[in-house]
Amino acid sequence: MEGTAKKEIIKVLRESILKIEGFKSVTNEMDQPDCMLNDMASAFPYGRFPTGAIHEFISPTAACATSANGFIAGLLSALMANGLPCLWISTKRSLFPAGLKYYGIEPHQVIFIDVKKNKDALWVMEQGLKCNAVAVVVAELNEVSFSESQRLQLAVEQSRVTGFLHRKRPHKENTLACVSRWKIRPKKSYIIDDLPGVGFPMWEVQLEKIRNGKPGKWVFGWRDKQFVSIPLTPLQKIPVLKMEQYG
Amino acid sequence: MAKRILSLWFPYLATDRLSKHYPELKNKPFVLSASEKGRIVIKAANLLAEQEGITAGKVLADARAIFPSIDDFKYDLEVINKLLESLAAWCLRFTPIAAVDPPNGIMLDISGCAHLWGGEPQYLKTIVKRLLDNGYEVRGAIADTIGTAWGTARYGSGFSIVEKGKQIEMLVSLPSDALRLETPVLQRIRKLGFRKIGQFINMPSATLRRRFGETLLERLGQAVGSYPEALHPIKPQQPYQERLSCLEPIRTATGIEIGLQNLLESICNRMGKEGKGFRTGIFRGYRIDGKVEQISIGTSRASNDPLHLFKLFQLKIQHIEPALGIELFELEASLVEDVEEDQEVLWNVGGNPKKIAELLDNIAGKIGMNAIHRYLPTEHHWPERSVKLTSSLDEKPSIAWPADKLRPLHLLAKPEPIDVMVQLPDYPPMLFTHKGKAYKLMKADGPERIEQEWWMATGQPRDYYRVEDENGARYWLFRSGHYEDGEVQWFLHGFFA
């Protein structure tokens, strides 16, 4: 009995720390979109994907960037379920609007802003994050400095808009004032019953850093407009990890 | 409001212009002449020439007889008219309605303007002083009607102000020439011994009409105010325009911002009542050195929110060069549209189109309108033509986005040629090389044939394959052409997530 009471106290204390740090607790379940990453729940503070914060994605290669955009698109479909539009800012955009339909997004709900310079992209992102009439702001660029990311974080603290900072092939993986850092890599597609052809998209989702959560590695696929989790089997896990550790 | 008209008269307009350009002429008598009916006639003479008895209308040869060494220049009516127009444009800083009054006058409608300068005497003094400083000899008079102001400026004493409703009192003392009459009528009046208007102004109108025709009555009526007369302003008045003149020239950005805020508030207040909003706005600053600085904004939806419009202008205020100072601000809504009531047309549920539009205006103001893209589906299978750009925020797709065919998340703007290894014709590729790098393909889907739309373009059909390499990266490749025709070329067109 005493143990459970202690646990309760610790839980309450933890939540009050989170509140001080700017994470608002979910008072109404309906307010919070369900990001369908239920198998990752243990990694997040409060057990839910943090919205109203900036998430950083790092893609070292073009293939990773495409996968990360796919993963972001999957998250967007949940975040945009409230009917609000999304701002998609890029410096070198190759995203094809019609391709978003597969992820359950109406592509005309996405407003694309194509800019030439990183600086402009960050300015637009900051403006977008300040406006609570948009659901999400996504920015594809390469370099961001720590102080620039701080400005973005300040903007979302007011408006509670979610931001995705997708850094493609950055020169340096410097620390940013973001709530998390993700790396998404493509994985061999998921095929049912060894059918021929390309199956459903699969990604290795690495959560490198998460404030008040537990980082880790998962495998997710996209099927029937939602994320499906595939447990890391030892057979899959060992070769991938070894390659990375020594390579 | 009662109308007040200021008539300005430049007795030596043409010669003043010349002595401004050539200061050495200032202390010399000179004339401007043009040929007329085979003779060279003096069109304008300066003050010194007039003192010698040489006046406009004389033949140049006669003038030479009086003053043999008199300088003579060509008279160009077009130049004079242009000068008059530019002077009228300069006067716009004192009133929004200015008109030229050829050959050498300007008419200003100053209703409701004079109090900004501390009353009519002060107002007239300011304008006249500025013009005199500029080198133009000028006379001016203020009255209720155009006719009286015109006559008083030319035949009254100095700079007179005819009080409200006192036109007749002024007119009786003026000579008959002050009525803007044609020469034959004027000659007939003089012949009958009427030197002053007062001698005939109270005569029965039937008598006057019989003797001098309709024009005299018309002119008399215009001078008294019983007959309507309109000005033809050089700049037609904009319906949505606000002006703010400053006591002291403004030179700081803060000052400009305050001026802009004031103007925006009053114009938006009026627009709000009428249900209108800005689509294009121009903000001008009239500098004391005569230059006009201006910045303009555009909005993607009609807006009459002063805060939002101020933000748009604010991005450009730095482009205003105040130099010595700005004495008048002017805000004009050059394109006005009805403000749409906030309907939830754009975003299915929730959403705030006004806020989004304001955000996009803000972005367009800094980065440019062409940075913002929004796409709608079109009824084409050819990937490059399957989406179209829309500039409107409210346009909804006319057809649903196709969900049956898989399309890549990334599409190359231009398909890039690749080298491919294929087991057998019409089989999916096993390996492709792009930019010197080989990709070994493990899985493939396809082909999906997309034909050229013959009514739009001719060319080879494309057979698309969805392939995955050994690392799990997924691509969209196509083969252009048929094997039986010989030439086939493979391309990389997109990437799947």
mmCIF file of C-alpha atoms in Angstrom, chain B residues 241-415:
data_model
loop_
_atom_site.group_PDB
_atom_site.id
_atom_site.type_symbol
_atom_site.label_atom_id
_atom_site.label_comp_id
_atom_site.label_asym_id
_atom_site.label_seq_id
_atom_site.Cartn_x
_atom_site.Cartn_y
_atom_site.Cartn_z
ATOM 1 C CA GLN B 241 -8.511 58.559 -49.504
ATOM 2 C CA GLU B 242 -7.419 60.171 -46.294
ATOM 3 C CA ARG B 243 -4.919 62.939 -45.761
ATOM 4 C CA LEU B 244 -3.008 64.091 -42.756
ATOM 5 C CA SER B 245 -0.949 67.238 -42.794
ATOM 6 C CA CYS B 246 1.714 67.737 -40.189
ATOM 7 C CA LEU B 247 2.479 70.831 -38.205
ATOM 8 C CA GLU B 248 6.178 70.104 -38.388
ATOM 9 C CA PRO B 249 7.914 68.101 -41.100
ATOM 10 C CA ILE B 250 8.165 64.450 -40.034
ATOM 11 C CA ARG B 251 11.547 62.805 -40.336
ATOM 12 C CA THR B 252 11.468 59.734 -38.093
ATOM 13 C CA ALA B 253 10.081 56.261 -38.649
ATOM 14 C CA THR B 254 8.056 56.568 -35.445
ATOM 15 C CA GLY B 255 6.465 59.747 -36.734
ATOM 16 C CA ILE B 256 5.600 58.098 -40.019
ATOM 17 C CA GLU B 257 4.103 55.135 -38.163
ATOM 18 C CA ILE B 258 1.906 57.379 -36.043
ATOM 19 C CA GLY B 259 0.711 59.210 -39.149
ATOM 20 C CA LEU B 260 -0.046 55.942 -40.871
ATOM 21 C CA GLN B 261 -1.928 54.601 -37.861
ATOM 22 C CA ASN B 262 -4.102 57.702 -37.720
ATOM 23 C CA LEU B 263 -4.932 57.487 -41.402
ATOM 24 C CA LEU B 264 -5.620 53.764 -41.268
ATOM 25 C CA GLU B 265 -7.937 54.139 -38.344
ATOM 26 C CA SER B 266 -10.108 56.767 -39.983
ATOM 27 C CA ILE B 267 -10.235 55.037 -43.369
ATOM 28 C CA CYS B 268 -10.916 51.608 -41.853
ATOM 29 C CA ASN B 269 -13.615 53.072 -39.669
ATOM 30 C CA ARG B 270 -15.411 54.343 -42.737
ATOM 31 C CA MET B 271 -14.823 51.121 -44.684
ATOM 32 C CA GLY B 272 -16.111 49.038 -41.800
ATOM 33 C CA LYS B 273 -19.414 50.898 -41.897
ATOM 34 C CA GLU B 274 -19.726 50.394 -45.644
ATOM 35 C CA GLY B 275 -18.616 46.763 -45.619
ATOM 36 C CA LYS B 276 -15.580 47.428 -47.803
ATOM 37 C CA GLY B 277 -11.944 46.529 -47.452
ATOM 38 C CA PHE B 278 -8.472 47.161 -48.912
ATOM 39 C CA ARG B 279 -7.130 45.011 -51.704
ATOM 40 C CA THR B 280 -4.455 47.509 -52.703
ATOM 41 C CA GLY B 281 -3.374 50.468 -50.650
ATOM 42 C CA ILE B 282 -0.929 53.268 -51.350
ATOM 43 C CA PHE B 283 0.653 55.379 -48.658
ATOM 44 C CA ARG B 284 2.280 58.596 -49.826
ATOM 45 C CA GLY B 285 4.416 61.135 -48.084
ATOM 46 C CA TYR B 286 4.759 64.587 -49.647
ATOM 47 C CA ARG B 287 8.197 65.878 -48.800
ATOM 48 C CA ILE B 288 8.964 69.538 -48.326
ATOM 49 C CA ASP B 289 11.394 69.443 -51.214
ATOM 50 C CA GLY B 290 8.532 68.566 -53.543
ATOM 51 C CA LYS B 291 9.241 64.839 -53.978
ATOM 52 C CA VAL B 292 6.621 62.234 -53.213
ATOM 53 C CA GLU B 293 7.614 59.018 -51.426
ATOM 54 C CA GLN B 294 5.236 56.111 -51.637
ATOM 55 C CA ILE B 295 4.817 52.515 -50.520
ATOM 56 C CA SER B 296 2.057 50.152 -51.492
ATOM 57 C CA ILE B 297 0.602 46.930 -50.189
ATOM 58 C CA GLY B 298 -1.699 44.259 -51.503
ATOM 59 C CA THR B 299 -3.868 41.837 -49.604
ATOM 60 C CA SER B 300 -5.127 38.436 -50.645
ATOM 61 C CA ARG B 301 -8.572 39.125 -49.182
ATOM 62 C CA ALA B 302 -10.305 42.453 -48.704
ATOM 63 C CA SER B 303 -9.411 43.678 -45.235
ATOM 64 C CA ASN B 304 -10.378 46.681 -43.152
ATOM 65 C CA ASP B 305 -8.524 45.719 -40.034
ATOM 66 C CA PRO B 306 -6.225 48.651 -39.214
ATOM 67 C CA LEU B 307 -3.836 46.490 -37.195
ATOM 68 C CA HIS B 308 -3.350 43.982 -39.977
ATOM 69 C CA LEU B 309 -2.931 46.652 -42.650
ATOM 70 C CA PHE B 310 -0.508 48.505 -40.433
ATOM 71 C CA LYS B 311 1.610 45.368 -40.126
ATOM 72 C CA LEU B 312 1.747 45.060 -43.910
ATOM 73 C CA PHE B 313 2.802 48.666 -44.339
ATOM 74 C CA GLN B 314 5.228 48.422 -41.454
ATOM 75 C CA LEU B 315 7.417 46.005 -43.392
ATOM 76 C CA LYS B 316 7.951 48.703 -46.012
ATOM 77 C CA ILE B 317 8.195 51.859 -43.946
ATOM 78 C CA GLN B 318 11.965 51.615 -44.070
ATOM 79 C CA HIS B 319 11.801 52.310 -47.816
ATOM 80 C CA ILE B 320 10.445 55.802 -47.209
ATOM 81 C CA GLU B 321 13.197 58.366 -47.471
ATOM 82 C CA PRO B 322 12.006 61.387 -45.458
ATOM 83 C CA ALA B 323 15.051 63.546 -46.343
ATOM 84 C CA LEU B 324 14.289 67.011 -44.924
ATOM 85 C CA GLY B 325 10.868 65.959 -43.730
ATOM 86 C CA ILE B 326 7.394 64.962 -44.830
ATOM 87 C CA GLU B 327 4.669 67.552 -44.485
ATOM 88 C CA LEU B 328 1.652 65.628 -45.689
ATOM 89 C CA PHE B 329 0.642 61.993 -45.539
ATOM 90 C CA GLU B 330 -1.939 60.504 -47.818
ATOM 91 C CA LEU B 331 -3.450 57.047 -47.687
ATOM 92 C CA GLU B 332 -5.403 55.785 -50.612
ATOM 93 C CA ALA B 333 -7.253 52.544 -51.160
ATOM 94 C CA SER B 334 -6.769 52.166 -54.890
ATOM 95 C CA LEU B 335 -8.556 48.833 -55.075
ATOM 96 C CA VAL B 336 -11.506 48.330 -52.799
ATOM 97 C CA GLU B 337 -13.634 45.226 -52.539
ATOM 98 C CA ASP B 338 -16.521 44.075 -50.426
ATOM 99 C CA VAL B 339 -15.363 42.323 -47.304
ATOM 100 C CA GLU B 340 -16.538 38.760 -47.320
ATOM 101 C CA GLU B 341 -18.365 37.715 -44.263
ATOM 102 C CA ASP B 342 -16.407 35.016 -42.531
ATOM 103 C CA GLN B 343 -17.959 31.944 -43.995
ATOM 104 C CA GLU B 344 -16.397 28.632 -43.376
ATOM 105 C CA VAL B 345 -15.969 27.929 -47.047
ATOM 106 C CA LEU B 346 -12.299 27.177 -47.174
ATOM 107 C CA TRP B 347 -11.623 24.858 -44.344
ATOM 108 C CA ASN B 348 -14.212 22.219 -43.766
ATOM 109 C CA VAL B 349 -14.604 22.699 -40.053
ATOM 110 C CA GLY B 350 -13.274 25.277 -37.688
ATOM 111 C CA GLY B 351 -10.510 27.407 -39.043
ATOM 112 C CA ASN B 352 -10.349 31.142 -39.288
ATOM 113 C CA PRO B 353 -9.942 32.226 -42.921
ATOM 114 C CA LYS B 354 -9.395 35.834 -41.925
ATOM 115 C CA LYS B 355 -6.435 34.960 -39.729
ATOM 116 C CA ILE B 356 -4.940 32.729 -42.427
ATOM 117 C CA ALA B 357 -5.386 35.450 -45.039
ATOM 118 C CA GLU B 358 -3.684 37.937 -42.753
ATOM 119 C CA LEU B 359 -0.809 35.554 -42.162
ATOM 120 C CA LEU B 360 -0.389 35.001 -45.894
ATOM 121 C CA ASP B 361 -0.545 38.748 -46.616
ATOM 122 C CA ASN B 362 2.178 39.204 -44.101
ATOM 123 C CA ILE B 363 4.309 36.548 -45.814
ATOM 124 C CA ALA B 364 3.528 37.920 -49.271
ATOM 125 C CA GLY B 365 4.516 41.373 -48.105
ATOM 126 C CA LYS B 366 7.969 40.210 -47.065
ATOM 127 C CA ILE B 367 8.783 37.363 -49.451
ATOM 128 C CA GLY B 368 6.423 37.906 -52.366
ATOM 129 C CA MET B 369 3.095 36.592 -53.492
ATOM 130 C CA ASN B 370 4.708 34.055 -55.809
ATOM 131 C CA ALA B 371 6.166 32.166 -52.845
ATOM 132 C CA ILE B 372 2.731 30.983 -51.755
ATOM 133 C CA HIS B 373 1.302 27.950 -53.484
ATOM 134 C CA ARG B 374 -1.862 26.015 -53.040
ATOM 135 C CA TYR B 375 -2.857 23.116 -55.275
ATOM 136 C CA LEU B 376 -6.078 21.619 -56.551
ATOM 137 C CA PRO B 377 -6.589 18.347 -58.408
ATOM 138 C CA THR B 378 -7.258 18.335 -62.153
ATOM 139 C CA GLU B 379 -8.692 15.628 -64.360
ATOM 140 C CA HIS B 380 -5.417 14.498 -65.865
ATOM 141 C CA HIS B 381 -3.483 11.300 -65.311
ATOM 142 C CA TRP B 382 -0.176 12.669 -66.557
ATOM 143 C CA PRO B 383 1.584 13.345 -63.222
ATOM 144 C CA GLU B 384 2.905 16.802 -64.118
ATOM 145 C CA ARG B 385 -0.573 17.929 -65.105
ATOM 146 C CA SER B 386 -2.538 16.239 -62.326
ATOM 147 C CA VAL B 387 -2.324 19.235 -59.992
ATOM 148 C CA LYS B 388 -2.873 22.883 -60.722
ATOM 149 C CA LEU B 389 -1.974 26.018 -58.830
ATOM 150 C CA THR B 390 -4.686 28.230 -57.453
ATOM 151 C CA SER B 391 -4.196 31.775 -56.324
ATOM 152 C CA SER B 392 -7.457 31.971 -54.430
ATOM 153 C CA LEU B 393 -7.693 30.929 -50.836
ATOM 154 C CA ASP B 394 -11.366 30.135 -51.078
ATOM 155 C CA GLU B 395 -11.342 27.911 -54.143
ATOM 156 C CA LYS B 396 -12.361 24.366 -53.375
ATOM 157 C CA PRO B 397 -11.465 21.320 -55.466
ATOM 158 C CA SER B 398 -14.005 20.626 -58.200
ATOM 159 C CA ILE B 399 -13.175 16.907 -58.133
ATOM 160 C CA ALA B 400 -11.999 14.715 -55.293
ATOM 161 C CA TRP B 401 -8.285 13.987 -54.993
ATOM 162 C CA PRO B 402 -7.721 10.619 -56.668
ATOM 163 C CA ALA B 403 -7.024 7.966 -54.043
ATOM 164 C CA ASP B 404 -6.970 4.834 -56.182
ATOM 165 C CA LYS B 405 -3.540 5.354 -57.778
ATOM 166 C CA LEU B 406 -0.415 5.546 -55.654
ATOM 167 C CA ARG B 407 1.539 8.703 -56.243
ATOM 168 C CA PRO B 408 5.033 9.406 -54.846
ATOM 169 C CA LEU B 409 5.535 11.834 -51.994
ATOM 170 C CA HIS B 410 8.444 13.482 -53.795
ATOM 171 C CA LEU B 411 8.327 14.189 -57.490
ATOM 172 C CA LEU B 412 11.225 15.494 -59.552
ATOM 173 C CA ALA B 413 10.281 18.575 -61.520
ATOM 174 C CA LYS B 414 11.984 17.026 -64.534
ATOM 175 C CA PRO B 415 12.359 13.229 -64.863
#
